[in-house]
């Protein structure tokens, strides 16, 4: 490297961002010439759900090209404010929309159930002709040869991919930031993260910059952005949706299975995309995905729903407890049976997740980073394996005995290089945990579903995951148990309702890790209802494995039971970003 020259990764990042800007500018120019700079119906298009878009096109009221143009114009604005976009597909989207309009005019038939719906795609899913960098400079300028299986399904159904969206470095984190594309922020408050790893998707959908989204989940990656951004998502159980063409820096890791899933602005839109994605599997395919299309199911008129407020690892904030309580009250008023129970072995999830993911010291996961700077948000996640054994053991002892935090110590104890016997043991423990959870919860209570806290806290401020990444135990839990989980936005942070009570720190109220609770609720903790005012707060709706469709139907019941809230298409405007970029 010559003196004063910048590192290679930085040059690549600058080049990628410059190309993105040029593609945006070129598309805007084309739009102005061919479609017009603004359509009087833009707001009408943006306020429409994906299902409403298809219906209006099918009735001849709207053109796909005008709908696509409206979402592209909004995406340009949202990119300026919150940086969710990686690869730009605007020009291609306009051409696809024109082709759909011509086909419909000629035949009078829709191409498929997503005809004309603008869709954003998480960066890890291949789209032919563009990169899937997932934030690694070494993976730049290496365009994919063909579309991922899920992208093929979306296109066959008439969906129009308009862009790819940002992810955290390595995707094992929920702060959406990497050296190539930078930081993506929360559309409701730019000082806070949009979550991850499907964070760019969360930001796009919350701000009506796309009508549907495709993400994935291995520890909360579909659910955390949905919870933080106030949208809907479904994490299916493993084995329902193809992962073909989904990039990963650790493709051989399969102990905790990655599952793609739909993200949307309504329950019906999540259902709509689930139908398309579940049907995209040929019988006896090499992936081992169940060749089962979306099944229409009938659920009981009176549901039996379990709920809890605490996972036992980190204390649930007043705002997130209120979201669960309001959901319970709404379902009870609607005539359903609600039963509170204690989540068994909640903290076990983080111990197993840490032990399984850190087996090689995160060497494979981080190998594509090369000379890229490692994001500070990965500090705590990757700390354990970096320590010499005696240092880690000493730290674990001090944290457990002197600081009185066996839960934090347990996570650090398990985050280390492992041998094959250790790995087998962790897998055995995960299988036992699954069996016992079914016996102690599903079989004992015979619930139709569980309402659980989404996260213990609303969206974190940027950089918060540096020392608070383990608070995602609530979402890790249902990856370890491998359950279908839907996310529903319930409420928003309200300073008048969500203050810490006076007895919050009393000895009788101590729940979970003192270290992590201190980082959230201590004197310099990040939980601040005044600063967080207006941030979305949601819940998880959990089902048994293979009951994905049942959970979608129950999500609809929960959504309708709750009072009208300011979520869904048309709820966002630039003025609602309380940080005011």
Coordinates of C-alpha atoms in Angstrom, one line a residue:
X1 CA 0.0 0.0 0.0
X2 CA 1.4 3.4 -1.0
X3 CA 1.7 6.1 1.7
X4 CA -1.6 8.0 2.2
X5 CA -3.6 5.5 0.1
X6 CA -6.8 4.2 1.7
X7 CA -7.3 0.5 2.6
X8 CA -8.6 -1.8 -0.1
X9 CA -11.9 -2.4 1.8
X10 CA -12.5 1.3 2.0
X11 CA -12.0 1.8 -1.7
X12 CA -14.4 -1.1 -2.4
X13 CA -17.0 0.3 -0.1
X14 CA -16.7 3.7 -1.6
X15 CA -17.1 2.2 -5.1
X16 CA -20.1 0.2 -4.1
X17 CA -21.8 3.1 -2.5
X18 CA -21.0 5.4 -5.5
X19 CA -22.5 2.8 -7.9
X20 CA -25.6 2.6 -5.7
X21 CA -26.0 6.3 -5.8
X22 CA -25.6 6.4 -9.6
X23 CA -28.2 3.6 -10.1
X24 CA -30.6 5.5 -7.9
X25 CA -30.1 8.7 -9.8
X26 CA -30.4 7.0 -13.2
X27 CA -33.7 5.3 -12.1
X28 CA -35.1 8.6 -10.8
X29 CA -34.3 10.3 -14.1
X30 CA -35.9 7.4 -16.1
X31 CA -39.0 7.6 -13.8
X32 CA -39.4 11.3 -14.4
X33 CA -39.2 10.8 -18.2
X34 CA -41.3 7.7 -18.6
X35 CA -43.7 7.7 -15.7
X36 CA -43.6 11.2 -14.2
X37 CA -41.9 12.6 -11.2
X38 CA -45.0 12.3 -9.0
X39 CA -48.4 10.6 -9.2
X40 CA -51.4 12.0 -7.4
X41 CA -52.1 8.5 -6.3
X42 CA -48.7 7.8 -4.8
X43 CA -50.1 8.0 -1.2
X44 CA -53.0 5.8 -2.2
X45 CA -50.6 3.1 -3.5
X46 CA -48.4 3.4 -0.4
X47 CA -51.3 3.0 1.9
X48 CA -52.4 -0.2 0.2
X49 CA -51.5 -3.6 1.5
X50 CA -50.0 -6.1 -0.9
X51 CA -53.4 -7.9 -1.2
X52 CA -55.0 -4.5 -2.1
X53 CA -52.4 -3.8 -4.7
X54 CA -53.1 -7.1 -6.5
X55 CA -56.9 -6.6 -6.2
X56 CA -56.8 -3.1 -7.7
X57 CA -54.5 -4.2 -10.5
X58 CA -56.8 -7.2 -11.2
X59 CA -59.9 -4.9 -11.4
X60 CA -58.1 -2.6 -13.9
X61 CA -58.0 0.3 -11.6
X62 CA -54.2 0.5 -11.2
X63 CA -51.2 -0.2 -13.3
X64 CA -48.2 -2.2 -11.9
X65 CA -45.8 0.4 -13.3
X66 CA -47.5 3.3 -11.4
X67 CA -47.4 1.2 -8.2
X68 CA -43.8 0.3 -8.6
X69 CA -42.9 4.0 -9.3
X70 CA -44.6 5.1 -6.1
X71 CA -42.7 2.6 -4.0
X72 CA -39.4 3.4 -5.7
X73 CA -39.9 7.2 -5.1
X74 CA -40.6 6.4 -1.4
X75 CA -37.6 4.0 -1.3
X76 CA -35.3 6.8 -2.6
X77 CA -36.5 9.1 0.2
X78 CA -36.1 6.4 2.9
X79 CA -32.6 5.6 1.6
X80 CA -31.7 9.3 2.2
X81 CA -33.0 9.1 5.8
X82 CA -32.2 5.6 7.0
X83 CA -29.9 3.8 4.5
X84 CA -31.6 0.4 4.2
X85 CA -30.7 -0.3 0.5
X86 CA -27.7 -2.3 -0.8
X87 CA -28.3 -3.3 -4.4
X88 CA -30.6 -1.1 -6.5
X89 CA -33.0 -2.8 -8.9
X90 CA -35.3 0.2 -9.7
X91 CA -34.8 0.3 -13.4
X92 CA -35.2 -3.5 -13.7
X93 CA -38.4 -3.2 -11.5
X94 CA -39.9 -0.6 -13.9
X95 CA -39.3 -2.9 -16.9
X96 CA -40.8 -5.9 -15.1
X97 CA -43.9 -3.8 -14.1
X98 CA -44.3 -2.7 -17.7
X99 CA -44.1 -6.3 -18.9
X100 CA -46.8 -7.3 -16.3
X101 CA -49.1 -4.5 -17.5
X102 CA -48.7 -5.5 -21.1
X103 CA -49.3 -9.2 -20.2
X104 CA -52.4 -8.3 -18.2
X105 CA -53.8 -6.0 -21.0
X106 CA -53.2 -8.8 -23.5
X107 CA -54.6 -11.8 -21.5
X108 CA -56.7 -10.3 -18.8
X109 CA -55.0 -12.7 -16.4
X110 CA -52.7 -12.0 -13.5
X111 CA -49.3 -13.6 -13.7
X112 CA -49.7 -14.9 -10.1
X113 CA -50.8 -14.0 -6.6
X114 CA -48.1 -11.3 -6.2
X115 CA -48.8 -9.6 -9.5
X116 CA -47.3 -6.1 -9.4
X117 CA -46.3 -6.2 -5.7
X118 CA -43.0 -4.3 -5.0
X119 CA -40.8 -6.6 -2.9
X120 CA -37.5 -5.9 -1.1
X121 CA -35.1 -8.8 -0.6
X122 CA -32.6 -9.3 2.2
X123 CA -29.0 -9.0 0.8
X124 CA -28.1 -12.6 1.4
X125 CA -30.5 -13.9 -1.2
X126 CA -29.0 -14.2 -4.6
X127 CA -30.5 -12.2 -7.5
X128 CA -28.9 -12.9 -10.9
X129 CA -26.6 -10.1 -12.1
X130 CA -26.0 -8.4 -8.7
X131 CA -23.8 -9.0 -5.7
X132 CA -24.7 -10.7 -2.4
X133 CA -22.0 -9.1 -0.3
X134 CA -23.8 -9.3 3.0
X135 CA -21.4 -6.5 4.0
X136 CA -18.1 -8.2 3.1
X137 CA -15.8 -6.2 0.8
X138 CA -14.2 -9.5 -0.4
X139 CA -17.6 -10.6 -1.7
X140 CA -18.1 -7.4 -3.7
X141 CA -18.1 -7.3 -7.5
X142 CA -19.0 -11.0 -7.7
X143 CA -22.5 -11.0 -9.1
X144 CA -24.7 -14.0 -8.6
X145 CA -25.4 -16.2 -11.7
X146 CA -29.0 -16.9 -10.9
X147 CA -31.8 -16.1 -8.4
X148 CA -32.2 -17.8 -5.1
X149 CA -35.1 -20.3 -4.9
X150 CA -37.3 -18.0 -2.9
X151 CA -36.6 -15.1 -5.3
X152 CA -37.6 -17.3 -8.2
X153 CA -40.8 -18.1 -6.4
X154 CA -41.6 -14.4 -5.9
X155 CA -40.9 -13.6 -9.5
X156 CA -43.0 -16.5 -10.8
X157 CA -45.9 -15.2 -8.7
X158 CA -45.6 -11.8 -10.3
X159 CA -43.7 -10.0 -7.4
X160 CA -41.3 -7.3 -8.4
X161 CA -38.0 -7.1 -6.5
X162 CA -37.1 -3.4 -6.3
X163 CA -33.9 -3.7 -4.2
X164 CA -31.8 -5.7 -1.8
X165 CA -31.4 -4.6 1.8
X166 CA -28.8 -4.2 4.5
X167 CA -27.6 -6.7 7.1
X168 CA -25.2 -6.7 10.1
X169 CA -21.6 -7.8 9.5
X170 CA -21.6 -11.7 9.7
X171 CA -25.5 -11.5 10.2
X172 CA -24.9 -12.8 13.8
X173 CA -26.0 -9.6 15.4
X174 CA -29.0 -7.3 15.6
X175 CA -27.3 -3.9 14.9
X176 CA -27.7 -3.4 11.1
X177 CA -24.2 -2.2 10.2
X178 CA -21.2 -3.3 8.2
X179 CA -18.1 -1.7 6.6
X180 CA -19.4 -1.8 3.0
X181 CA -22.9 -0.3 3.3
X182 CA -22.8 1.5 6.7
X183 CA -25.5 1.8 9.3
X184 CA -29.2 1.4 8.8
X185 CA -31.4 3.2 11.3
X186 CA -34.9 2.9 12.6
X187 CA -37.6 4.8 10.6
X188 CA -39.4 5.8 13.8
X189 CA -36.2 7.3 15.4
X190 CA -32.9 7.4 13.5
X191 CA -31.0 7.4 16.8
X192 CA -32.0 3.7 17.3
X193 CA -31.3 0.5 15.4
X194 CA -33.8 -1.1 13.1
X195 CA -32.7 -4.5 14.4
X196 CA -31.2 -7.4 12.5
X197 CA -30.1 -9.3 10.8
X198 CA -33.0 -8.6 8.4
X199 CA -32.8 -5.0 9.5
X200 CA -32.9 -3.3 6.1
X201 CA -36.2 -5.2 5.4
X202 CA -37.7 -3.9 8.7
X203 CA -36.8 -0.3 7.8
X204 CA -38.1 -0.6 4.2
X205 CA -41.5 -2.0 5.2
X206 CA -42.0 0.2 8.2
X207 CA -41.6 3.2 6.0
X208 CA -43.8 1.9 3.1
X209 CA -40.8 1.7 0.8
X210 CA -41.7 -1.8 -0.2
X211 CA -45.0 -3.8 0.1
X212 CA -43.5 -7.2 1.0
X213 CA -40.1 -8.4 2.2
X214 CA -38.0 -11.6 2.3
X215 CA -35.8 -12.2 5.3
X216 CA -34.3 -15.1 7.3
X217 CA -33.9 -16.1 10.9
X218 CA -31.3 -18.1 13.0
X219 CA -31.6 -16.2 16.3
X220 CA -34.3 -13.6 15.8
X221 CA -33.3 -12.1 12.5
X222 CA -36.9 -12.0 11.1
X223 CA -38.5 -11.1 14.5
X224 CA -36.2 -8.4 16.0
X225 CA -36.5 -6.1 13.0
X226 CA -40.3 -6.6 13.0
X227 CA -40.5 -5.9 16.7
X228 CA -38.2 -2.8 16.5
X229 CA -39.9 -1.4 13.4
X230 CA -43.5 -2.2 14.0
X231 CA -44.2 -4.7 11.2
X232 CA -45.3 -8.3 10.9
X233 CA -43.2 -11.4 10.2
X234 CA -43.3 -15.1 10.4
X235 CA -40.4 -17.3 11.3
X236 CA -41.5 -20.7 10.1
X237 CA -40.2 -23.9 11.6
X238 CA -37.2 -25.4 9.9
X239 CA -38.0 -27.3 6.7
X240 CA -40.7 -25.2 5.1
X241 CA -38.9 -22.7 2.8
X242 CA -36.0 -23.3 0.5
X243 CA -32.6 -21.8 1.4
X244 CA -31.1 -22.4 -2.0
X245 CA -29.1 -19.4 -3.1
X246 CA -29.1 -17.8 0.4
X247 CA -25.5 -16.7 1.2
X248 CA -23.9 -17.4 4.5
X249 CA -20.3 -16.9 5.8
X250 CA -20.7 -20.2 7.7
X251 CA -22.7 -22.5 5.4
X252 CA -21.7 -25.7 7.1
X253 CA -23.3 -24.6 10.4
X254 CA -26.7 -26.3 10.8
X255 CA -27.1 -27.1 14.5
X256 CA -29.5 -24.2 14.8
X257 CA -31.2 -24.1 11.5
X258 CA -31.6 -20.9 9.4
X259 CA -35.1 -20.4 8.0
X260 CA -36.2 -17.8 5.4
X261 CA -39.5 -16.2 6.0
X262 CA -42.0 -13.4 5.0
X263 CA -42.1 -9.9 6.3
X264 CA -45.0 -7.5 5.7
X265 CA -47.2 -4.7 6.9
X266 CA -50.3 -6.8 7.6
X267 CA -51.0 -10.4 8.7
X268 CA -52.8 -11.1 5.4
X269 CA -49.6 -10.0 3.5
X270 CA -47.5 -12.4 5.6
X271 CA -50.0 -15.1 4.7
X272 CA -49.9 -14.1 1.1
X273 CA -46.1 -14.5 0.8
X274 CA -46.1 -17.6 2.9
X275 CA -48.4 -19.3 0.4
X276 CA -46.0 -18.5 -2.4
X277 CA -42.8 -19.6 -0.5
X278 CA -44.2 -22.8 1.0
X279 CA -45.3 -24.0 -2.4
X280 CA -41.8 -23.5 -3.9
X281 CA -40.5 -27.0 -3.2
X282 CA -40.5 -29.9 -5.6
X283 CA -41.0 -33.4 -4.0
X284 CA -37.8 -35.2 -3.0
X285 CA -35.6 -32.0 -3.5
X286 CA -32.0 -32.2 -2.3
X287 CA -32.6 -29.7 0.5
X288 CA -35.0 -31.9 2.4
X289 CA -37.7 -29.3 2.6
X290 CA -41.2 -30.7 3.2
X291 CA -43.0 -30.9 -0.1
X292 CA -46.1 -29.4 1.5
X293 CA -47.8 -26.3 0.1
X294 CA -49.6 -23.8 2.3
X295 CA -52.5 -25.5 4.1
X296 CA -55.7 -23.8 4.9
X297 CA -56.5 -24.6 8.5
X298 CA -59.5 -24.1 10.8
X299 CA -58.7 -23.0 14.4
X300 CA -61.0 -23.3 17.4
X301 CA -63.4 -20.4 18.0
X302 CA -62.2 -20.3 21.6
X303 CA -58.4 -20.5 21.8
X304 CA -56.4 -21.6 24.8
X305 CA -53.3 -19.4 24.8
X306 CA -50.4 -19.4 27.3
X307 CA -48.4 -16.4 28.2
X308 CA -45.5 -15.2 30.3
X309 CA -43.7 -12.0 31.1
X310 CA -40.2 -13.1 31.9
X311 CA -37.7 -15.5 30.3
X312 CA -35.6 -15.5 33.5
X313 CA -32.4 -14.3 31.8
X314 CA -32.9 -10.5 31.5
X315 CA -35.8 -8.6 33.1
X316 CA -38.6 -7.5 30.7
X317 CA -39.0 -3.7 30.5
X318 CA -42.3 -2.1 31.5
X319 CA -43.0 -1.2 27.9
X320 CA -42.6 -4.8 26.8
X321 CA -44.5 -6.2 29.7
X322 CA -47.4 -3.9 28.8
X323 CA -47.4 -5.2 25.3
X324 CA -48.0 -8.7 26.6
X325 CA -50.6 -7.5 29.1
X326 CA -52.5 -5.6 26.5
X327 CA -52.5 -8.6 24.2
X328 CA -53.8 -10.9 27.1
X329 CA -56.5 -8.4 28.0
X330 CA -57.6 -8.1 24.3
X331 CA -57.8 -11.9 23.8
X332 CA -59.6 -12.4 27.1
X333 CA -62.2 -9.8 26.1
X334 CA -62.6 -11.6 22.8
X335 CA -63.6 -14.8 24.7
X336 CA -60.4 -16.8 24.6
X337 CA -58.9 -18.6 27.5
X338 CA -55.6 -17.1 28.7
X339 CA -53.3 -19.0 31.1
X340 CA -50.1 -17.6 32.6
X341 CA -47.3 -20.1 33.0
X342 CA -43.6 -19.9 33.9
X343 CA -41.2 -20.5 31.0
X344 CA -39.1 -23.5 31.9
X345 CA -35.3 -23.2 31.6
X346 CA -35.4 -19.9 29.8
X347 CA -31.7 -19.0 30.3
X348 CA -30.6 -22.4 28.9
X349 CA -31.3 -21.0 25.4
X350 CA -28.4 -18.5 25.4
X351 CA -26.0 -21.0 26.8
X352 CA -26.8 -23.5 24.1
X353 CA -26.8 -20.9 21.3
X354 CA -23.5 -19.5 22.5
X355 CA -21.9 -23.0 22.8
X356 CA -23.1 -24.2 19.4
X357 CA -22.3 -21.0 17.4
X358 CA -18.8 -20.5 18.9
X359 CA -17.5 -24.0 18.3
X360 CA -14.6 -22.9 16.0
X361 CA -14.2 -19.6 17.8
X362 CA -16.2 -17.9 15.1
X363 CA -13.3 -18.4 12.7
X364 CA -15.4 -19.5 9.8
X365 CA -18.1 -17.0 10.4
X366 CA -15.6 -14.1 10.4
X367 CA -13.3 -15.5 7.7
X368 CA -14.8 -13.4 4.8
X369 CA -14.1 -10.2 6.8
X370 CA -10.5 -10.3 5.6
X371 CA -9.1 -6.9 6.2
X372 CA -12.5 -5.3 6.9
X373 CA -12.6 -3.7 10.3
X374 CA -14.7 -5.8 12.7
X375 CA -17.8 -3.9 13.9
X376 CA -17.7 -3.1 17.5
X377 CA -21.2 -4.6 17.8
X378 CA -19.6 -8.0 17.5
X379 CA -17.4 -7.4 20.6
X380 CA -19.4 -9.3 23.3
X381 CA -20.7 -12.0 20.9
X382 CA -17.2 -13.0 19.9
X383 CA -15.3 -12.2 23.1
X384 CA -15.3 -15.7 24.8
X385 CA -13.2 -17.6 22.2
X386 CA -10.7 -14.8 22.1
X387 CA -9.7 -15.3 25.7
X388 CA -7.1 -17.8 26.8
X389 CA -8.7 -20.6 28.7
X390 CA -7.4 -19.7 32.1
X391 CA -8.4 -16.0 31.6
X392 CA -12.0 -17.1 30.6
X393 CA -12.2 -19.5 33.5
X394 CA -11.0 -16.7 35.9
X395 CA -13.5 -14.2 34.4
X396 CA -16.3 -16.7 34.7
X397 CA -15.4 -17.4 38.4
X398 CA -15.2 -13.7 39.2
X399 CA -18.5 -12.9 37.4
X400 CA -20.3 -15.7 39.1
X401 CA -18.9 -15.5 42.7
X402 CA -17.8 -11.9 43.2
X403 CA -20.3 -10.1 40.9
X404 CA -23.0 -12.6 41.7
X405 CA -24.1 -13.1 38.1
X406 CA -24.2 -16.9 37.3
X407 CA -26.4 -16.2 34.2
X408 CA -23.9 -13.9 32.5
X409 CA -21.1 -16.2 33.6
X410 CA -22.9 -19.2 32.0
X411 CA -23.0 -17.5 28.6
X412 CA -19.3 -16.7 28.7
X413 CA -18.5 -20.2 30.0
X414 CA -20.1 -21.7 26.9
X415 CA -18.8 -19.2 24.4
X416 CA -15.5 -21.0 23.5
X417 CA -13.6 -23.3 21.1
X418 CA -15.1 -26.7 21.4
X419 CA -14.1 -30.2 20.4
X420 CA -16.4 -32.7 18.7
X421 CA -17.4 -34.3 22.0
X422 CA -18.5 -30.8 23.3
X423 CA -20.4 -30.2 20.1
X424 CA -22.2 -33.5 20.3
X425 CA -23.1 -32.8 24.0
X426 CA -24.6 -29.4 23.1
X427 CA -26.7 -31.0 20.4
X428 CA -27.9 -33.7 22.9
X429 CA -28.8 -31.0 25.4
X430 CA -30.8 -29.1 22.7
X431 CA -32.7 -32.3 21.9
X432 CA -33.5 -32.9 25.6
X433 CA -34.6 -29.2 26.0
X434 CA -37.0 -29.6 23.0
X435 CA -38.4 -32.8 24.4
X436 CA -38.9 -31.4 27.9
X437 CA -40.4 -28.2 26.6
X438 CA -43.1 -30.1 24.7
X439 CA -43.8 -32.2 27.8
X440 CA -43.8 -29.3 30.3
X441 CA -45.7 -26.8 28.1
X442 CA -47.4 -28.1 25.0
X443 CA -48.5 -31.5 26.4
X444 CA -49.2 -30.3 29.9
X445 CA -51.3 -27.3 29.1
X446 CA -52.5 -28.2 25.6
X447 CA -52.1 -24.6 24.4
X448 CA -53.1 -23.6 20.9
X449 CA -50.4 -20.9 21.0
X450 CA -48.2 -18.9 23.3
X451 CA -48.0 -15.1 23.6
X452 CA -44.4 -14.2 24.6
X453 CA -42.4 -11.0 25.0
X454 CA -40.8 -10.1 21.8
X455 CA -37.6 -8.6 23.2
X456 CA -37.0 -7.5 26.8
X457 CA -36.6 -3.9 25.6
X458 CA -37.7 -1.7 22.7
X459 CA -35.1 -0.9 20.0
X460 CA -31.6 -0.2 21.3
X461 CA -29.7 3.0 20.5
X462 CA -26.9 2.5 17.9
X463 CA -24.0 0.7 19.4
X464 CA -26.2 -0.8 22.2
X465 CA -25.5 -4.4 21.1
X466 CA -21.8 -3.9 21.8
X467 CA -22.5 -4.9 25.5
X468 CA -26.1 -6.0 25.3
X469 CA -26.3 -8.6 22.5
X470 CA -27.3 -11.5 24.9
X471 CA -30.7 -9.8 25.6
X472 CA -31.9 -11.6 22.4
X473 CA -32.4 -14.7 24.5
X474 CA -36.2 -14.3 24.1
X475 CA -35.8 -14.9 20.3
X476 CA -32.9 -17.4 20.6
X477 CA -35.2 -19.6 22.7
X478 CA -37.6 -20.4 19.8
X479 CA -34.7 -21.2 17.4
X480 CA -33.4 -23.7 19.9
X481 CA -36.9 -25.1 20.3
X482 CA -37.5 -24.7 16.6
X483 CA -41.0 -23.3 16.7
X484 CA -43.0 -21.3 14.2
X485 CA -43.2 -17.7 15.5
X486 CA -45.2 -14.7 14.3
X487 CA -44.6 -11.1 15.3
X488 CA -47.4 -8.6 15.9
X489 CA -46.9 -4.9 16.7
X490 CA -49.0 -4.0 19.8
X491 CA -48.2 -0.6 21.1
X492 CA -45.6 2.2 21.3
X493 CA -43.4 3.4 24.1
X494 CA -45.3 5.8 26.2
X495 CA -43.3 7.8 28.9
X496 CA -46.5 8.1 31.0
X497 CA -47.0 4.4 31.1
X498 CA -43.6 2.8 30.8
X499 CA -41.4 4.3 33.6
X500 CA -39.5 1.9 35.9
X501 CA -41.6 1.5 39.1
X502 CA -40.2 2.7 42.4
X503 CA -39.5 -0.9 43.6
X504 CA -37.8 -2.0 40.4
X505 CA -34.4 -2.4 42.0
X506 CA -35.6 -3.9 45.3
X507 CA -34.1 -7.2 46.3
X508 CA -37.5 -9.0 45.9
X509 CA -37.7 -7.9 42.3
X510 CA -34.4 -9.2 41.0
X511 CA -34.9 -11.3 37.9
X512 CA -32.1 -12.3 35.5
X513 CA -28.5 -11.2 34.9
X514 CA -27.5 -8.2 37.1
X515 CA -24.9 -7.2 34.5
X516 CA -27.3 -7.1 31.6
X517 CA -30.1 -5.6 33.7
X518 CA -27.7 -2.9 34.8
X519 CA -26.9 -2.1 31.1
X520 CA -30.5 -1.8 30.4
X521 CA -32.0 -0.2 33.5
X522 CA -29.0 1.1 35.6
X523 CA -28.0 4.7 36.0
X524 CA -26.5 4.8 32.5
X525 CA -28.8 2.1 31.1
X526 CA -30.3 2.5 27.6
X527 CA -33.9 2.0 28.7
X528 CA -35.3 5.5 28.6
X529 CA -39.1 6.0 27.9
X530 CA -38.7 9.7 27.1
X531 CA -36.0 9.1 24.4
X532 CA -37.8 5.9 23.2
X533 CA -41.2 7.6 23.0
X534 CA -43.1 6.3 19.9
X535 CA -40.8 3.3 19.3
X536 CA -42.9 0.2 18.4
X537 CA -43.3 -2.7 20.9
X538 CA -44.7 -6.1 19.9
X539 CA -45.1 -9.7 21.0
X540 CA -44.3 -13.1 19.7
X541 CA -47.0 -15.6 18.9
X542 CA -45.6 -19.1 19.2
X543 CA -46.8 -22.5 18.0
X544 CA -45.7 -26.2 17.7
X545 CA -43.4 -27.3 15.0
X546 CA -45.2 -27.9 11.6
X547 CA -48.1 -25.6 12.7
X548 CA -47.0 -22.6 10.8
X549 CA -50.3 -22.0 9.1
X550 CA -52.1 -22.3 12.4
X551 CA -49.9 -19.6 13.9
X552 CA -50.7 -17.3 10.9
X553 CA -54.4 -17.8 11.6
X554 CA -53.9 -17.1 15.3
X555 CA -51.9 -14.0 14.4
X556 CA -54.9 -12.7 12.6
X557 CA -57.1 -13.4 15.6
X558 CA -54.7 -11.6 17.9
X559 CA -54.4 -8.6 15.5
X560 CA -58.1 -8.2 15.2
X561 CA -58.6 -8.6 19.0
X562 CA -56.2 -5.7 19.7
X563 CA -57.6 -2.2 19.5
X564 CA -56.8 -0.1 16.3
X565 CA -53.2 0.9 16.4
X566 CA -51.0 3.2 14.3
X567 CA -49.3 0.4 12.4
X568 CA -49.5 -0.9 8.8
X569 CA -49.6 0.7 5.4
X570 CA -49.6 4.5 5.5
X571 CA -48.7 4.8 9.2
X572 CA -45.2 6.2 8.6
X573 CA -44.2 9.6 7.3
X574 CA -40.7 11.3 7.4
X575 CA -42.0 13.6 10.1
X576 CA -42.6 10.6 12.4
X577 CA -38.9 10.0 12.8
X578 CA -38.6 11.6 16.2
X579 CA -34.8 12.0 15.9
X580 CA -35.4 14.2 12.9
X581 CA -32.4 13.5 10.6

